[in-house]
PDB file of C-alpha atoms in Angstrom:
ATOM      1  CA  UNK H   1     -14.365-151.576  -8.894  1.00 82.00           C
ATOM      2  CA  UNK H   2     -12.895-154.199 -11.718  1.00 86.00           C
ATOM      3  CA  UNK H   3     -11.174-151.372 -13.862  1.00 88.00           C
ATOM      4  CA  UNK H   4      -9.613-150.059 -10.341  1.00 85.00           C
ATOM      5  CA  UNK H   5      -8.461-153.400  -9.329  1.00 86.00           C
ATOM      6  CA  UNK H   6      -7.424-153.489 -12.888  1.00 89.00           C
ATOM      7  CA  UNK H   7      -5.344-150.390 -13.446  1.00 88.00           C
ATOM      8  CA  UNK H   8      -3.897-149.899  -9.424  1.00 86.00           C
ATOM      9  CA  UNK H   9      -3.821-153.752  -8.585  1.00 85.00           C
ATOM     10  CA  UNK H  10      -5.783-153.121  -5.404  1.00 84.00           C
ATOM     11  CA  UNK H  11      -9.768-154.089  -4.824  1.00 83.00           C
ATOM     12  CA  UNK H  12     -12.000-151.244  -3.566  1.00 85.00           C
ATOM     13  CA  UNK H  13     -15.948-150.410  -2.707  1.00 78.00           C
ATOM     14  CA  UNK H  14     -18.133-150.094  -5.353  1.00 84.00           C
ATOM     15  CA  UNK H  15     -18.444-146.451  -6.348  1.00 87.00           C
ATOM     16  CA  UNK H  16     -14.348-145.301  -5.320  1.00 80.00           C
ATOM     17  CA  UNK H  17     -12.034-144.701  -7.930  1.00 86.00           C
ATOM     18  CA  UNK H  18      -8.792-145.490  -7.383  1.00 84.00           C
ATOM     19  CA  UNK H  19      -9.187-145.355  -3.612  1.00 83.00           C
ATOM     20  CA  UNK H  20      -8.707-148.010  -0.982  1.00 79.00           C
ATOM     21  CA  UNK H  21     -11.367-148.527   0.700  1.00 84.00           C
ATOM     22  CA  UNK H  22     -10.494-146.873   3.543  1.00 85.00           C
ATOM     23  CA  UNK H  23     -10.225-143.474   1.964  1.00 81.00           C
ATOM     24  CA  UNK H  24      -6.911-143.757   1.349  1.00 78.00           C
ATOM     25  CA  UNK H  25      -5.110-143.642  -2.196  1.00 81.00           C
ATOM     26  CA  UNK H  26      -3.390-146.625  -3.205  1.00 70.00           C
ATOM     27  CA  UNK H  27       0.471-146.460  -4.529  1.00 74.00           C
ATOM     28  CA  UNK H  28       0.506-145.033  -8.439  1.00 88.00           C
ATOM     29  CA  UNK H  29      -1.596-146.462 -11.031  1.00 92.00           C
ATOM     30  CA  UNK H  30      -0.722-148.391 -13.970  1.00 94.00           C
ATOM     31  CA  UNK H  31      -1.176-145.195 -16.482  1.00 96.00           C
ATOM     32  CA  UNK H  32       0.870-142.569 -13.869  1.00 96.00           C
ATOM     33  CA  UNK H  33       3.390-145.073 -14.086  1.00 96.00           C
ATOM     34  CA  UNK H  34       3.397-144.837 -17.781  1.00 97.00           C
ATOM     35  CA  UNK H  35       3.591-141.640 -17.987  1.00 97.00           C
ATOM     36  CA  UNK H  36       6.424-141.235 -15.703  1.00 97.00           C
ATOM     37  CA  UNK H  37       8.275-143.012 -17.553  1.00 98.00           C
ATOM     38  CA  UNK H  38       7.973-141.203 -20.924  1.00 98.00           C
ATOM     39  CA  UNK H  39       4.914-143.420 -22.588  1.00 98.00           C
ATOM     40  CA  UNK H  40       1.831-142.216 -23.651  1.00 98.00           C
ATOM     41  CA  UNK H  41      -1.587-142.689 -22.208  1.00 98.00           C
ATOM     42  CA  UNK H  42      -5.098-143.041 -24.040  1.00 98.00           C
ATOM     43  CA  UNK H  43      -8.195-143.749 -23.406  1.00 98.00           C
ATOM     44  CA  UNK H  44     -11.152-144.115 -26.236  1.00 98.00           C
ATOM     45  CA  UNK H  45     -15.143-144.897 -25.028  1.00 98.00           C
ATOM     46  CA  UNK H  46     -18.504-144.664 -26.165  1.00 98.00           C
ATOM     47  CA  UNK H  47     -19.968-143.645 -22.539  1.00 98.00           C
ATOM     48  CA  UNK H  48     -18.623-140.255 -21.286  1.00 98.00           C
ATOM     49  CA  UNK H  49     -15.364-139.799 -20.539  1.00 98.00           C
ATOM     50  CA  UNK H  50     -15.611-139.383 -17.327  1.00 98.00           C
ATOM     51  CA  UNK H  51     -17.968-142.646 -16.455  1.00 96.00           C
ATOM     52  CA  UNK H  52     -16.520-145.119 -14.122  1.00 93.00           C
ATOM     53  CA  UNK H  53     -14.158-147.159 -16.507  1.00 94.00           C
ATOM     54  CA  UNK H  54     -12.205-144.687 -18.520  1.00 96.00           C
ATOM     55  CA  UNK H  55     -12.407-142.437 -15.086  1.00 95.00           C
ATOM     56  CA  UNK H  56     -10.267-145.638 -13.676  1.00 93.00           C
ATOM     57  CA  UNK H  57      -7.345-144.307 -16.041  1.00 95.00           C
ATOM     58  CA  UNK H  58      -7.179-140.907 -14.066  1.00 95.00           C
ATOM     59  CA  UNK H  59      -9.151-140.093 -11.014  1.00 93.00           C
ATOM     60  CA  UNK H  60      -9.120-140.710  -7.921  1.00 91.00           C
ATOM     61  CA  UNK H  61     -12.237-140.161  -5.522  1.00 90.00           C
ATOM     62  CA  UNK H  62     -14.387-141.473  -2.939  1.00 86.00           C
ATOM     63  CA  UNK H  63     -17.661-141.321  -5.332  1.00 89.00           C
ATOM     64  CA  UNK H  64     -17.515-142.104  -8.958  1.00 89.00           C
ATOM     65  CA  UNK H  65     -20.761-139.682  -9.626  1.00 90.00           C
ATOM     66  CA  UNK H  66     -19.026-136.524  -9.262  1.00 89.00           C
ATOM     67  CA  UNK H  67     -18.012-136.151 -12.470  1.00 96.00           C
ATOM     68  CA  UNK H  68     -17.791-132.874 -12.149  1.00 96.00           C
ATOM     69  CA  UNK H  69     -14.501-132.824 -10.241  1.00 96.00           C
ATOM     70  CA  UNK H  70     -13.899-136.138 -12.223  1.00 96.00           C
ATOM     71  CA  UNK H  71     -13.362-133.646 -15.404  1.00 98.00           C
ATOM     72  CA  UNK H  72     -11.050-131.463 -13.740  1.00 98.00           C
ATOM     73  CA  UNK H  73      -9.206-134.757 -12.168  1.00 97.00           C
ATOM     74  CA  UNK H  74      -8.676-135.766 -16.557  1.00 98.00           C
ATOM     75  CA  UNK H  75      -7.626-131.885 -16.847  1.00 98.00           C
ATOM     76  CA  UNK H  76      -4.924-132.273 -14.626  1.00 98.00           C
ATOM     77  CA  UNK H  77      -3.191-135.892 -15.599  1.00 98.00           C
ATOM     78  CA  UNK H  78      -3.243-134.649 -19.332  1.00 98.00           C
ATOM     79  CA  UNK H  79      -4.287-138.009 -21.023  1.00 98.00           C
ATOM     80  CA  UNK H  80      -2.547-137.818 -24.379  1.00 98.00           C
ATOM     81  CA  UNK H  81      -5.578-138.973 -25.792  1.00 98.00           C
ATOM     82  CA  UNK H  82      -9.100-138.608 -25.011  1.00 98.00           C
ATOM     83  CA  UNK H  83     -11.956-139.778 -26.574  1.00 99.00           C
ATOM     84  CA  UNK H  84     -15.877-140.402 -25.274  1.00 98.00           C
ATOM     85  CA  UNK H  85     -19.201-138.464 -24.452  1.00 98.00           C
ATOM     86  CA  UNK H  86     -19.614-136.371 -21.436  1.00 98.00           C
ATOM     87  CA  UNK H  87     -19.877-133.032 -22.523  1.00 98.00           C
ATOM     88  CA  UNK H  88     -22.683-131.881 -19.661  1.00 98.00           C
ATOM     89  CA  UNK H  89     -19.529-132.187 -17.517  1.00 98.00           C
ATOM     90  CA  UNK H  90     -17.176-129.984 -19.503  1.00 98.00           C
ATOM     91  CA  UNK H  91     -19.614-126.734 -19.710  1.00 98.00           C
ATOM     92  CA  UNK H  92     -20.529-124.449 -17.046  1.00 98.00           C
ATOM     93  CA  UNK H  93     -24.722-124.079 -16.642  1.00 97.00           C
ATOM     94  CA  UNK H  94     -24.205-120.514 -18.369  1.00 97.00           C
ATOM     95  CA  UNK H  95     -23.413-122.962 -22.078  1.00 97.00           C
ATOM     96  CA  UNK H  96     -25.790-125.769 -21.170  1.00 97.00           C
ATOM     97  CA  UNK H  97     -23.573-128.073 -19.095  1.00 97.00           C
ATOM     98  CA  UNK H  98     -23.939-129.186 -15.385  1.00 97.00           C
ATOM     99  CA  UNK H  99     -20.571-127.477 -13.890  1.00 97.00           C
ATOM    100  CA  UNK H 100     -21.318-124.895 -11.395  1.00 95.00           C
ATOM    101  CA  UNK H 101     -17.752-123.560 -11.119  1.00 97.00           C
ATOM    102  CA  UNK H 102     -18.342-121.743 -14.430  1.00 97.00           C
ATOM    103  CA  UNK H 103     -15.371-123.460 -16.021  1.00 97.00           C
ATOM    104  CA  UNK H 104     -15.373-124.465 -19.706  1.00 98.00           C
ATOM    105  CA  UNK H 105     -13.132-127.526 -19.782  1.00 98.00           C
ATOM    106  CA  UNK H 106     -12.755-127.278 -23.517  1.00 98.00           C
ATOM    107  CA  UNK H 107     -10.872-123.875 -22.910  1.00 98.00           C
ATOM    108  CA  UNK H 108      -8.788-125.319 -20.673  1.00 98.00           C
ATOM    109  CA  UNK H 109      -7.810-128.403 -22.495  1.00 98.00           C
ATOM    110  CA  UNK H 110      -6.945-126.116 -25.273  1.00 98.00           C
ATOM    111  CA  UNK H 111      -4.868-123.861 -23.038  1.00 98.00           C
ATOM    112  CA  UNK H 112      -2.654-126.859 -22.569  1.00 98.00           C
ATOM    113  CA  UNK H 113      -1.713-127.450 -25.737  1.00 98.00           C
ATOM    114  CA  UNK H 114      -4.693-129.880 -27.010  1.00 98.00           C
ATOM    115  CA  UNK H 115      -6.459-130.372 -30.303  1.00 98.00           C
ATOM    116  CA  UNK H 116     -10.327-130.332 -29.383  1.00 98.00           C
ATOM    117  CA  UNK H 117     -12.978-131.567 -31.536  1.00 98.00           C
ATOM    118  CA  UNK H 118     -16.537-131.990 -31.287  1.00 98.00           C
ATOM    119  CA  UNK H 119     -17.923-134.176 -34.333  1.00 98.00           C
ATOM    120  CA  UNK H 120     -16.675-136.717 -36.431  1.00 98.00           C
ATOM    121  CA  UNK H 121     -15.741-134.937 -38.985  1.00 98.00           C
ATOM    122  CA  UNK H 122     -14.062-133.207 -36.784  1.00 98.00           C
ATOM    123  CA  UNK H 123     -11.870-135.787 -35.842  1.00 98.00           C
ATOM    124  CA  UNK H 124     -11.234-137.265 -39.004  1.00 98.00           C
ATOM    125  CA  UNK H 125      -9.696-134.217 -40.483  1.00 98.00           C
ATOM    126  CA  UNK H 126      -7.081-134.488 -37.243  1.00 98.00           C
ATOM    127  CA  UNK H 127      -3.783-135.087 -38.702  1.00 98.00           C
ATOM    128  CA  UNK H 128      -1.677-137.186 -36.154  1.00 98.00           C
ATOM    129  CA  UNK H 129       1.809-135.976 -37.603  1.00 97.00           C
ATOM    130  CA  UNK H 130       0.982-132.236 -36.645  1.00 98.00           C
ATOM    131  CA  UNK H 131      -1.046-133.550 -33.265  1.00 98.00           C
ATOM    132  CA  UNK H 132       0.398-134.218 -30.054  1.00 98.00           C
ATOM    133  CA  UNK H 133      -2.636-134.113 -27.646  1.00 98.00           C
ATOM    134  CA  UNK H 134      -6.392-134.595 -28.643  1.00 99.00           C
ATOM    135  CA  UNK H 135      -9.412-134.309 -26.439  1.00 99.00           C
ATOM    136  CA  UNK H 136     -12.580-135.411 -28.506  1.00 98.00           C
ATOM    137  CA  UNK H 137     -16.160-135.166 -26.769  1.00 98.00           C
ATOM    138  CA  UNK H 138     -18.895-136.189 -28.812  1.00 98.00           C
ATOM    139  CA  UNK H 139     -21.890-136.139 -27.202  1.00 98.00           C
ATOM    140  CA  UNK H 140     -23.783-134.417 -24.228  1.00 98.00           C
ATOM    141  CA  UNK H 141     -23.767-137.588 -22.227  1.00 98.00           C
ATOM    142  CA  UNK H 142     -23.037-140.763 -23.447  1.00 98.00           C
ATOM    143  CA  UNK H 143     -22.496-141.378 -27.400  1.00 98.00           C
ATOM    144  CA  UNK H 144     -25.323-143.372 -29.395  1.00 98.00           C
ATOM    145  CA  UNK H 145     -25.007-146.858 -29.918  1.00 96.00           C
ATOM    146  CA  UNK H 146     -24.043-148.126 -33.242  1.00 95.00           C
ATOM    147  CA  UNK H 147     -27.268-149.156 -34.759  1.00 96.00           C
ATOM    148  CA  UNK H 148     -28.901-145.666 -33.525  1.00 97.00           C
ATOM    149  CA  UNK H 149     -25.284-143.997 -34.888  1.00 94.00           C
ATOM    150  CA  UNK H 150     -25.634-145.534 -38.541  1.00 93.00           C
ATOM    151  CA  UNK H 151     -29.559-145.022 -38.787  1.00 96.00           C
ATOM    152  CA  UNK H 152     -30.410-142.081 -36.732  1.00 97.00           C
ATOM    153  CA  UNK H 153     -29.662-138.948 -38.541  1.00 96.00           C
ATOM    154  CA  UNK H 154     -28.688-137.204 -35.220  1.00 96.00           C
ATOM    155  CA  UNK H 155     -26.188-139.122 -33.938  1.00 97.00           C
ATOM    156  CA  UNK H 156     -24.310-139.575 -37.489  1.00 96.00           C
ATOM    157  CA  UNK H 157     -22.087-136.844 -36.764  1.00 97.00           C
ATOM    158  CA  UNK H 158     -20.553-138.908 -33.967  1.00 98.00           C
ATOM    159  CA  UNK H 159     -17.869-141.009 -34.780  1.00 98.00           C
ATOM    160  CA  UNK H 160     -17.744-145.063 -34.294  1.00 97.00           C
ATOM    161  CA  UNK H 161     -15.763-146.542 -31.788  1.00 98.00           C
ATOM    162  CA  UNK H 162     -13.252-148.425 -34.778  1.00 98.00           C
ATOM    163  CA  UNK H 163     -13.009-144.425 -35.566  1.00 98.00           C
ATOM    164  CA  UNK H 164     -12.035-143.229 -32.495  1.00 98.00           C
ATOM    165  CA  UNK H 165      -9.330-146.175 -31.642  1.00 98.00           C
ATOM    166  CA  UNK H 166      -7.676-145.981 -35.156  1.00 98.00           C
ATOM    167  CA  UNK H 167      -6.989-142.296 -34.682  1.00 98.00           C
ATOM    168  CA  UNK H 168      -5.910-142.957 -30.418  1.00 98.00           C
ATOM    169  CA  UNK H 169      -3.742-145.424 -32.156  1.00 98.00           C
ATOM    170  CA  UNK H 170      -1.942-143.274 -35.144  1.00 98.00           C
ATOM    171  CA  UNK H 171      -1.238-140.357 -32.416  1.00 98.00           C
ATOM    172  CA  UNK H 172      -0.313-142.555 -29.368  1.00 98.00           C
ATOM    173  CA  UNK H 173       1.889-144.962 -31.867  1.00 98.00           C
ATOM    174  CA  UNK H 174       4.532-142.139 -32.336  1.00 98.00           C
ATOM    175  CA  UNK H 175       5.676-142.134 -28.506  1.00 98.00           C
ATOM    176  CA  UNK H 176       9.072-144.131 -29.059  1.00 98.00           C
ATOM    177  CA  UNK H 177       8.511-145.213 -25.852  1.00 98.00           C
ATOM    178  CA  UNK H 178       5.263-147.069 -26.213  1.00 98.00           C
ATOM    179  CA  UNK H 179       1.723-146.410 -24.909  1.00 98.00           C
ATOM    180  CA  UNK H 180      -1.824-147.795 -23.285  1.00 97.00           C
ATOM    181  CA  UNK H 181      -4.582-146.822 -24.604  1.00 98.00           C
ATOM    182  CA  UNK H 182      -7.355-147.924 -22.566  1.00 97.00           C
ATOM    183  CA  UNK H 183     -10.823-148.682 -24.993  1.00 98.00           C
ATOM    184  CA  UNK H 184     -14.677-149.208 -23.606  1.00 97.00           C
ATOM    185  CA  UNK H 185     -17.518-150.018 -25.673  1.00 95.00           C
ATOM    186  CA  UNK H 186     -19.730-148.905 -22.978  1.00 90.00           C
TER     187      UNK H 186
END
């Protein structure tokens, strides 16, 4: 409810996204408004991507747990960034996910023009002069913490959170007309 009131300007129930709480959708939010008018959008966090806070960037629905349709809400406003965790919701059950459409969200993202990585490394090699969109998940659910991320072997192929920002930053920085890049150290 504080990142809705925060990006639409309007209070809700706990649990909507970018709803009033009568059901009914409030007037645009701050990052349609930005990208109506040319700017770029971003959003960088270490829970998944489509958790309640970054989710407050692009969806709108009555119940924050269906991340499901949460996933194909981010598919369709075309964040020009997008980093996070969440993977279970970008696979269909058939590739070890949780969708039951049988949609693979990565293929999609890439049908629309997106760079789409899947490890640090990964995302380090992304060169922002040749890369105009970039959809980065990093993790089934939600990305390690940073202590577990710099000692657990496991989770070392998943970049930090200064990693993730600085390369939001050097693609969303070329829009002439400015950006907001939304970042969560969930």
């Amino acid at each position: 409810a504080a990142a809705v009131a925060k990006f639409s300007g309007y209070k809700t129930k706990n649990r909507m996204l970018n709803m009033l709480p009568n059901g009914s959708i409030p007037k645009k939010i701050l990052s349609e408004i930005f990208k109506e008018e040319g700017k770029s959008v971003g959003i960088v966090t270490t829970t998944r991507i489509t958790h309640a806070t970054p989710a407050a960037m692009y969806a709108h629905i009555r119940d924050r747990g269906a991340e499901d349709v949460i996933a194909l809400q981010m598919l369709k406003f075309e964040p020009t960034v997008a980093l996070g965790g969440g993977a279970e919701y970008f696979l269909p059950k058939e590739e070890g996910g949780k969708r039951t459409d049988g949609i693979n969200l990565f293929d999609e993202f890439k049908k629309k023009g997106y760079v789409v990585v899947r490890n640090r490394e990964e995302l380090l090699k992304v060169d922002p002069s040749k890369t105009d969109k970039l959809l980065g998940i990093f993790s089934y659910s939600h990305m390690a913490y940073e202590i577990d991320r710099e000692n657990v072997p496991e989770y070392q192929n998943q970049p930090s959170l200064a990693e993730m920002t600085e390369k939001a930053l050097e693609i969303l920085s070329k829009n002439p007309k400015g950006f907001i890049l939304m970042v969560e150290g969930g």
